[in-house]
CSV table of C-alpha atoms in Angstrom, one decimal:
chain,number,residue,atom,x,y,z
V,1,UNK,CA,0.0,0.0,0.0
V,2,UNK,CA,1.0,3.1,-0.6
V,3,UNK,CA,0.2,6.5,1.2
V,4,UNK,CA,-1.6,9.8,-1.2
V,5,UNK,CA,-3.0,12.6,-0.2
V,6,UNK,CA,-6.5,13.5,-1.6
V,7,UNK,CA,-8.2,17.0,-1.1
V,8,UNK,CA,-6.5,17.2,1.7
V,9,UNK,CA,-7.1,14.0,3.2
V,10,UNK,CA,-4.6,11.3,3.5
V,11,UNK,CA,-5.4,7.9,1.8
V,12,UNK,CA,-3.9,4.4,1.1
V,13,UNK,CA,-3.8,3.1,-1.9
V,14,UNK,CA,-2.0,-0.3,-3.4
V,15,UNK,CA,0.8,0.7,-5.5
V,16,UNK,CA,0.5,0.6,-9.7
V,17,UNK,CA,-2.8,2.8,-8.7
V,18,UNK,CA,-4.1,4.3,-11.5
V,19,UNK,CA,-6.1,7.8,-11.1
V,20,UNK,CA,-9.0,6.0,-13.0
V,21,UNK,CA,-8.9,2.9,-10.7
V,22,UNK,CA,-8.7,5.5,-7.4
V,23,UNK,CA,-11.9,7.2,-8.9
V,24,UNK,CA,-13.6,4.1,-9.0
V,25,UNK,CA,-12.6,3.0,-5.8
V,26,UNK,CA,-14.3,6.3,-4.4
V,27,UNK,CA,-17.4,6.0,-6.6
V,28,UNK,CA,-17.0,8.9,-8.9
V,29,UNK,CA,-17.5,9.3,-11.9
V,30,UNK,CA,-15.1,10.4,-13.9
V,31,UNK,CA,-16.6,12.1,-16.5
V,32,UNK,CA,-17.9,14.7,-13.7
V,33,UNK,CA,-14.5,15.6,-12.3
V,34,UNK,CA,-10.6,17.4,-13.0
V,35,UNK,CA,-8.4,16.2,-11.2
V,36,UNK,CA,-4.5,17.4,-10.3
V,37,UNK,CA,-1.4,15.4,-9.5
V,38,UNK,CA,0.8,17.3,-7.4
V,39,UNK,CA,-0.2,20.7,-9.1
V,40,UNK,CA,-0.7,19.2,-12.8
V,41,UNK,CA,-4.4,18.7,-14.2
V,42,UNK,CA,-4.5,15.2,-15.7
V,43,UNK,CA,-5.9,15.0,-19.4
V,44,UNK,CA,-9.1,12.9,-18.9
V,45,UNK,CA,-7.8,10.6,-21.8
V,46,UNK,CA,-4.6,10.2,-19.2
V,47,UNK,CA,-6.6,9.2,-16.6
V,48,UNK,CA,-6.2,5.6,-17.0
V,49,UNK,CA,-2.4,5.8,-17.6
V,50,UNK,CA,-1.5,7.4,-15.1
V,51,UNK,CA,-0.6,5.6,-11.8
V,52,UNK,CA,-0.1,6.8,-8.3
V,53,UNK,CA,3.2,7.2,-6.2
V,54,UNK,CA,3.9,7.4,-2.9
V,55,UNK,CA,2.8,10.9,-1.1
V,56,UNK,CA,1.0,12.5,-4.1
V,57,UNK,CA,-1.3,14.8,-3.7
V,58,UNK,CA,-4.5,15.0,-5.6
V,59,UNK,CA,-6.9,17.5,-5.8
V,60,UNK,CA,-10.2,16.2,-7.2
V,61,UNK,CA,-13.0,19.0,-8.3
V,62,UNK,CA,-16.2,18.3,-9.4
V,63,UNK,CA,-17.8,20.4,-12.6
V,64,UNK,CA,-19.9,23.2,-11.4
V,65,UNK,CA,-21.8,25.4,-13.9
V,66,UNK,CA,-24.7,27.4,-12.4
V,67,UNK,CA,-25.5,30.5,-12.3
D,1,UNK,CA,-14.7,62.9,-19.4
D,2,UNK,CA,-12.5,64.7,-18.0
D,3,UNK,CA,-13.5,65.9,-14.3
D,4,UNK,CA,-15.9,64.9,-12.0
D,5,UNK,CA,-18.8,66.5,-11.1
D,6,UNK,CA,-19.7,67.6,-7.4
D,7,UNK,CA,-22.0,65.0,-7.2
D,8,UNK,CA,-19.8,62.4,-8.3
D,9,UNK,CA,-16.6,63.4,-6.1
D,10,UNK,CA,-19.6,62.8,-3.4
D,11,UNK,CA,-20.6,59.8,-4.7
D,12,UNK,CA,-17.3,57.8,-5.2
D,13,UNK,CA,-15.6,59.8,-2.2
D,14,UNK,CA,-14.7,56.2,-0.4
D,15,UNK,CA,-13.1,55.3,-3.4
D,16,UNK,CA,-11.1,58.6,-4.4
D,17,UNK,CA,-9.8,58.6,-0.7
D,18,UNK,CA,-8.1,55.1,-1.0
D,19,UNK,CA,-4.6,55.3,-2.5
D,20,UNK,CA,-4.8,52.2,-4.5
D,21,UNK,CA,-8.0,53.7,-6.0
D,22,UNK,CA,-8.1,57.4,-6.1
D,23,UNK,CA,-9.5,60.0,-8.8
D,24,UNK,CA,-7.3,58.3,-11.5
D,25,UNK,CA,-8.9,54.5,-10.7
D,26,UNK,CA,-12.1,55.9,-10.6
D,27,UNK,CA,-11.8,57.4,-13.7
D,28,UNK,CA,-10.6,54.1,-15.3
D,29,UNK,CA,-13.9,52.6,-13.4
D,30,UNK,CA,-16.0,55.5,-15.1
D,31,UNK,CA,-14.4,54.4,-18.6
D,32,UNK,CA,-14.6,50.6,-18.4
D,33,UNK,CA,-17.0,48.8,-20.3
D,34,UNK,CA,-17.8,45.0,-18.3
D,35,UNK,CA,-20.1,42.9,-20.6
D,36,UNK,CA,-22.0,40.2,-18.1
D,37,UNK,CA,-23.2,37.0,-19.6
D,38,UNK,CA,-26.3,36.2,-17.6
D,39,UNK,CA,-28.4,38.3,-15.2
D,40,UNK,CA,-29.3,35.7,-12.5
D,41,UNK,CA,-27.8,34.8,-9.2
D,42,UNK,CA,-24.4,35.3,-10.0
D,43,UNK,CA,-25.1,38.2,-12.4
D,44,UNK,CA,-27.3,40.1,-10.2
D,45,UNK,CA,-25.0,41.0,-7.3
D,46,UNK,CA,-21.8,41.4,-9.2
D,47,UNK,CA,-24.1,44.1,-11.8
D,48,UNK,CA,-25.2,45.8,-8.8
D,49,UNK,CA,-21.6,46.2,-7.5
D,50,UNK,CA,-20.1,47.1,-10.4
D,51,UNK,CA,-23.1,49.7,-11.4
D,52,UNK,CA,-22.4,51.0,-7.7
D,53,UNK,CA,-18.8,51.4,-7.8
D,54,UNK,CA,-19.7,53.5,-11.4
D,55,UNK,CA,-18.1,51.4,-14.3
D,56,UNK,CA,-19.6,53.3,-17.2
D,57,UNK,CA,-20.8,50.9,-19.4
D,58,UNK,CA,-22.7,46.9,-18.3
D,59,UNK,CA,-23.5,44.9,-21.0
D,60,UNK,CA,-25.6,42.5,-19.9
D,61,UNK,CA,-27.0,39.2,-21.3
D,62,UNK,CA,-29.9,37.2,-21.0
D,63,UNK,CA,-32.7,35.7,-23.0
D,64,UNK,CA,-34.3,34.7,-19.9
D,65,UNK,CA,-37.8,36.3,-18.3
D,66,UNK,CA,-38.2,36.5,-14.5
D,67,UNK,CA,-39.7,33.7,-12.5
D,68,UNK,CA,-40.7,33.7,-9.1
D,69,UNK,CA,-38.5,30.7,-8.0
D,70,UNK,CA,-35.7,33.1,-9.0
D,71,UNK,CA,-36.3,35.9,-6.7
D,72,UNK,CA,-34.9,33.6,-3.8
D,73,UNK,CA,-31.5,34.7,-4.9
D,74,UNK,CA,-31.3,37.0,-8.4
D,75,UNK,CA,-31.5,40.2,-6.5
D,76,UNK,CA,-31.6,43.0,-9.6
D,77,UNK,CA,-35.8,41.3,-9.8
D,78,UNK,CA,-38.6,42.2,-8.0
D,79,UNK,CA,-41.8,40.8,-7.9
D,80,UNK,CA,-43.0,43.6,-10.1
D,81,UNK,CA,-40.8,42.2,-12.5
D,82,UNK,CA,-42.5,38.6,-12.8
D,83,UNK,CA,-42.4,37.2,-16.7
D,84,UNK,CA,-40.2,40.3,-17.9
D,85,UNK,CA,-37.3,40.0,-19.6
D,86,UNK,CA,-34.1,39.6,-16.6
D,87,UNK,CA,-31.4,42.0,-19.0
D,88,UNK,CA,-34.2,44.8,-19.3
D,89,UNK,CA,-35.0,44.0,-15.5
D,90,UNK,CA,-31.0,44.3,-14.8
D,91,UNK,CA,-31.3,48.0,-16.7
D,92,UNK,CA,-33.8,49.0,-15.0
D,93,UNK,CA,-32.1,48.3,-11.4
D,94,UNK,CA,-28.7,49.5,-12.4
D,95,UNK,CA,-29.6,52.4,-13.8
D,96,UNK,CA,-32.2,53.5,-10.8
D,97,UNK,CA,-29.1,52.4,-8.5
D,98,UNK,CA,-26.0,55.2,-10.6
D,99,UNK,CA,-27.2,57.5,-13.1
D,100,UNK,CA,-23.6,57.5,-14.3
D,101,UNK,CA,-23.9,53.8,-15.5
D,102,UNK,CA,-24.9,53.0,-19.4
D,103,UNK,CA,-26.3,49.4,-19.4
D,104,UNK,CA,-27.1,47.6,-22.7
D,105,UNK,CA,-29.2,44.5,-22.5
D,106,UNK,CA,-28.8,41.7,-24.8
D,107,UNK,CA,-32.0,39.3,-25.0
D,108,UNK,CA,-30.7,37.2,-27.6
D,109,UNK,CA,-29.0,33.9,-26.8
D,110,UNK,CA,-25.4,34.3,-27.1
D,111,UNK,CA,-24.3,31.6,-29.8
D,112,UNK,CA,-20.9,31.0,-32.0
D,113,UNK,CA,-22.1,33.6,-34.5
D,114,UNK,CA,-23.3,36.5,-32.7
D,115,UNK,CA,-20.7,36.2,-29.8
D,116,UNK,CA,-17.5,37.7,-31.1
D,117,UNK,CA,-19.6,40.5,-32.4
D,118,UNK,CA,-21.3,41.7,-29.1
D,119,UNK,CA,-18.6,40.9,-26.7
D,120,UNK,CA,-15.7,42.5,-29.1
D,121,UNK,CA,-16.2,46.1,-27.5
D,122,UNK,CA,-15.9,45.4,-24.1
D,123,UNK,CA,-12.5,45.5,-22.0
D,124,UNK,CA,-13.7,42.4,-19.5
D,125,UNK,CA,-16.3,39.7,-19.2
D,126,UNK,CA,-17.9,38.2,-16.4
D,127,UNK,CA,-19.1,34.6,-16.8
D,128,UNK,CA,-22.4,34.2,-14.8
D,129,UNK,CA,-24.1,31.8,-17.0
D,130,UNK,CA,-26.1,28.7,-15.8
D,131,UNK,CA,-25.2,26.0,-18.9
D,132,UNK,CA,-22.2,24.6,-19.9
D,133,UNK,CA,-22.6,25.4,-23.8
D,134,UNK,CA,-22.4,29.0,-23.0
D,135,UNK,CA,-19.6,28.9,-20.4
D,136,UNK,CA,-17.4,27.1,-23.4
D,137,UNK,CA,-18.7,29.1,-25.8
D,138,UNK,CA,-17.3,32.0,-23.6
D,139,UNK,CA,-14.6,30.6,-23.0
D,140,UNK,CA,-13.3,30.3,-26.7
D,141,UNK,CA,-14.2,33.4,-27.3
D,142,UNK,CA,-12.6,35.1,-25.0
D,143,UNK,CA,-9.6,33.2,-25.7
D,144,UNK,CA,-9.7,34.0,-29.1
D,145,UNK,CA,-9.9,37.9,-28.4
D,146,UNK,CA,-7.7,38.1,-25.8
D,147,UNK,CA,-10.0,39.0,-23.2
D,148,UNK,CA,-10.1,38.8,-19.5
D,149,UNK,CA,-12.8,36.4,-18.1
D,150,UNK,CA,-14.0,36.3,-14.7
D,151,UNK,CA,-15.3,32.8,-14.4
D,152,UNK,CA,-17.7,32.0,-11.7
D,153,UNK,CA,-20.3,29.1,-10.9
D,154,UNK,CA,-22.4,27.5,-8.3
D,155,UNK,CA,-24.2,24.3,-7.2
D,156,UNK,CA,-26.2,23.4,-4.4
D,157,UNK,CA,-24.0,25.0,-1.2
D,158,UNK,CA,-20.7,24.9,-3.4
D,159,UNK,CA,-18.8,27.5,-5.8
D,160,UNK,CA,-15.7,28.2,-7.7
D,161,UNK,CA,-14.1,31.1,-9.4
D,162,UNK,CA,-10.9,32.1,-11.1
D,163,UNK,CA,-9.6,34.7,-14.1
D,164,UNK,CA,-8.4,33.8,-17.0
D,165,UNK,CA,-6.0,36.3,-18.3
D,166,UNK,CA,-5.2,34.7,-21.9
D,167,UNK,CA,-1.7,34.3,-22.3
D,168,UNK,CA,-1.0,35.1,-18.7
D,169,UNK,CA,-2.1,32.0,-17.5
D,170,UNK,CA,-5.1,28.9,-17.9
D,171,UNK,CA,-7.7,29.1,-19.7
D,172,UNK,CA,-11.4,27.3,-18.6
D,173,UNK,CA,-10.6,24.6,-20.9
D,174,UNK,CA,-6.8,23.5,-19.1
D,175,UNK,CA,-8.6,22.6,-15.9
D,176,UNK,CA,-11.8,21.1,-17.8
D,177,UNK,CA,-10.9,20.3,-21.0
D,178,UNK,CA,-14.7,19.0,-22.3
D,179,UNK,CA,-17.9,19.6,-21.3
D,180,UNK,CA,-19.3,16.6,-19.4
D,181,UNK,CA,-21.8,14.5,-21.1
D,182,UNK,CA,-25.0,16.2,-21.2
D,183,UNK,CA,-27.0,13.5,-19.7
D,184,UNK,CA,-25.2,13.2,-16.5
D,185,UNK,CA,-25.4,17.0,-15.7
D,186,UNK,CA,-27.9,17.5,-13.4
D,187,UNK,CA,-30.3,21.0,-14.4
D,188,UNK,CA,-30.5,24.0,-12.0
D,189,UNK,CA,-34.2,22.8,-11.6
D,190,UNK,CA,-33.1,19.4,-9.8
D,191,UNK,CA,-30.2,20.9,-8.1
D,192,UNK,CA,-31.3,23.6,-6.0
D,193,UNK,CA,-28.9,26.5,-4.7
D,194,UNK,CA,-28.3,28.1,-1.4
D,195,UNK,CA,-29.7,31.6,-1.9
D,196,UNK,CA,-26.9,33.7,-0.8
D,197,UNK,CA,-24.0,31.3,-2.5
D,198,UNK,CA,-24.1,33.5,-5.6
D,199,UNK,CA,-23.8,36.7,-4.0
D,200,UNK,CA,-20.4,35.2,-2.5
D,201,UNK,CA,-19.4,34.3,-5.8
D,202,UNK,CA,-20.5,36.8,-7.5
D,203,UNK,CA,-19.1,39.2,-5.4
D,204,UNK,CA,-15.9,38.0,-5.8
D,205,UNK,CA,-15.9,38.0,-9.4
D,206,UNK,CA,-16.8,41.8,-9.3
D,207,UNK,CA,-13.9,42.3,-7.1
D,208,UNK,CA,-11.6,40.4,-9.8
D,209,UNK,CA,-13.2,42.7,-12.6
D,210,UNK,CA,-12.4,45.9,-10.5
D,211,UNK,CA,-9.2,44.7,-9.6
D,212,UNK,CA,-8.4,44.3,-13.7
D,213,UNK,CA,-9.9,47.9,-14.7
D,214,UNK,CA,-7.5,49.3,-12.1
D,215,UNK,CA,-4.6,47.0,-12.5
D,216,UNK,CA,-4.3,46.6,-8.3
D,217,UNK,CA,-3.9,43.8,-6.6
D,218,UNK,CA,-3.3,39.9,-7.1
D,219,UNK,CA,-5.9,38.0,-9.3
D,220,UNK,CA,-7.0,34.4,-9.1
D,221,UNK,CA,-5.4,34.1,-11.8
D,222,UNK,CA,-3.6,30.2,-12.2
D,223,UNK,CA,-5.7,29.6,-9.4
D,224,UNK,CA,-9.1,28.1,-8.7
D,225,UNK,CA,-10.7,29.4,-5.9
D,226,UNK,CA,-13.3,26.8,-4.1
D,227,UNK,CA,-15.8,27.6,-1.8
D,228,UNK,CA,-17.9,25.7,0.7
D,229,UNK,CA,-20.6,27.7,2.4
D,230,UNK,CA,-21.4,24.3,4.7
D,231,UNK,CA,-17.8,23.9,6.0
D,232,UNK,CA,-17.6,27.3,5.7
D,233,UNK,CA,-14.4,26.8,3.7
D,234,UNK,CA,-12.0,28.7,1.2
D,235,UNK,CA,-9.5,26.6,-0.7
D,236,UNK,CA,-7.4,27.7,-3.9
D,237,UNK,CA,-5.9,25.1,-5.9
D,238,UNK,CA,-3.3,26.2,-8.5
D,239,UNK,CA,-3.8,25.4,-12.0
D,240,UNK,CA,-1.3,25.4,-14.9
D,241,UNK,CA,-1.9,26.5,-18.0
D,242,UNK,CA,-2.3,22.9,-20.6
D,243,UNK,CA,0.5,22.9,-23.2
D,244,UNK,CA,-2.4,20.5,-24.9
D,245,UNK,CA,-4.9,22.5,-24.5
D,246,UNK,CA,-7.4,22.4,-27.7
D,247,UNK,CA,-8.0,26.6,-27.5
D,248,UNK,CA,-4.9,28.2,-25.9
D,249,UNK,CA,-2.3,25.6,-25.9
D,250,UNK,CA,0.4,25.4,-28.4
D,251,UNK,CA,-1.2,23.6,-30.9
D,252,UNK,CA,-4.9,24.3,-30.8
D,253,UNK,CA,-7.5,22.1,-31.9
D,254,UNK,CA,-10.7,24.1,-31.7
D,255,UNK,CA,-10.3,27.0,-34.3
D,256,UNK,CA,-14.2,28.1,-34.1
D,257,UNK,CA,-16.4,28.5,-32.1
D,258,UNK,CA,-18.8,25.6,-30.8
D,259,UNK,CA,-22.4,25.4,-29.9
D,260,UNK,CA,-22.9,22.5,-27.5
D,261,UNK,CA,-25.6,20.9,-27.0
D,262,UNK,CA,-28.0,22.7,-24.6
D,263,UNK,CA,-28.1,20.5,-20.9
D,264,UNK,CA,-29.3,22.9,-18.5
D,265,UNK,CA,-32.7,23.8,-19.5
D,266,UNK,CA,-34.5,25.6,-17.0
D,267,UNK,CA,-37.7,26.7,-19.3
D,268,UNK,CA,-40.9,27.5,-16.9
């Protein structure tokens, strides 16, 4: 397991985590959400590709578009 | 214009004794020209700020009439306004509230073709639109002009703002690249809002606005600011601009405008 950070909040993970595979794991949907690696927004088409390492942080924000 | 009148050195005297404003900012306020895309919560309290603090011309968009289930929270509507149109509303109020504003209403939807054309005039834009077509729409365009955009937007108890100075930093489209699929987007209808969350957002954004017609301060820009009226929480995350991005990376994609499908249709 390794140890990540999310909004704020610190999380365990196994390692080879991908950001897709974390979303899952915290039932969201993807298509709703940004989300940043250690400062850097992740392409949606990246999602999948991109796996987690030990103490990254991820900020994950939800769409929002009222008004 | 070139000096104030006695009534307005009374009016903006809290302004013209601040350093960082002064006669010369307010002047620059009395000049500026703010076009806002939407006259409902967020709209309403950043129009009636910015007609207070006397920028000289509001454009101001929406193709909307006034329903009573707005009046919770779109402050420039009364109930005397009920099934009238929310820009000529927004006129109405601002122009009762400073004489010295000029407000144009737009009651036209804003679309890929007319955009460019009514937006082209005005220094800054303020994004107070309810749909996700029209905040992409506005996006681009703004990109593609080169003008500042105060983004802003709201849902249920939550909101989030940040500027986008093209070229100085991300646009809407490096921290949400696409719009999400139409079908999972739930409409304002469903949602609901916390009636005084878009004054707190909307606030803000008039503060950005003012803060880039007097070129003072620190702007959100490269950062998105959250806000969670529950928690009672501010958070900024910082947000790069997207080398990939399809409108102002460095090989863009998108090279005109789009008209999304419409997925927030709040029609009484």
């Amino acid at each position: 397991m390794i140890q990540i950070n999310v909004n704020g909040e610190k999380k365990e993970c196994p390692a080879g985590t991908s950001v897709s595979e974390l979303l899952e794991s915290l039932d969201i949907d993807k298509r709703y959400v940004a989300v940043e690696v250690n400062l850097k927004v992740v392409p949606r088409t990246q999602l999948s590709e991109k796996k987690l390492q030990e103490n990254d942080s991820l900020e994950i924000v939800t769409f929002v578009g009222g008004g | 214009m070139s000096e104030f009148t006695d009534e307005q050195i009374k009016r903006y005297s809290r302004h013209i004794i601040l350093p960082e404003v002064g006669g010369k900012g307010q002047k620059k306020l009395l000049k500026a020209k703010v076009f806002l895309v939407g006259a409902g919560g967020l709209g309403s309290p950043a129009a009636y700020y910015l007609a207070a603090v006397g920028v000289g011309k509001i454009g101001i968009a929406d193709m909307d009439t006034v329903d009573l289930s707005n009046l919770q929270r779109q402050i420039l509507h009364s109930n005397k306004d009920l099934d009238y149109s929310k820009a000529l509303s927004a006129k109405e109020t601002l122009e009762d509230l400073n004489p010295d504003v000029e407000v144009v209403p737009y009651t036209e939807r804003l679309i890929s073709e007319n955009i460019i054309d009514i937006i082209k005039d005005y220094d800054v834009v303020l994004d107070g639109s309810d749909n996700f077509p029209t905040r992409y729409l506005v996006n681009d365009a703004c990109v593609l002009l080169g003008k500042p955009l105060s983004h802003g937007s709201i849902f249920r108890f939550e909101g989030q703002a940040t500027t986008i100075v093209p070229g100085k930093g991300p646009c809407y489209r490096c921290i949400f690249e696409t719009p999400p699929p139409p079908d999972l987007v739930p409409s304002c209808q469903e949602a609901g809002v916390l009636g005084v969350l878009p004054g707190v957002i909307g606030v803000i954004q008039a503060t950005e606005v003012i803060k880039l017609i007097l070129g003072k301060g620190d702007l959100l820009i490269g950062e998105l600011l959250l806000y969670d009226s529950l928690k009672m929480d501010f958070k900024k995350l910082n947000v790069r601009r997207n080398p990939e991005c399809p409108i102002c990376g460095e090989n863009p994609t998108i090279k005109e405008l789009i008209d999304y499908e419409e997925f927030c249709q709040v029609h009484f």
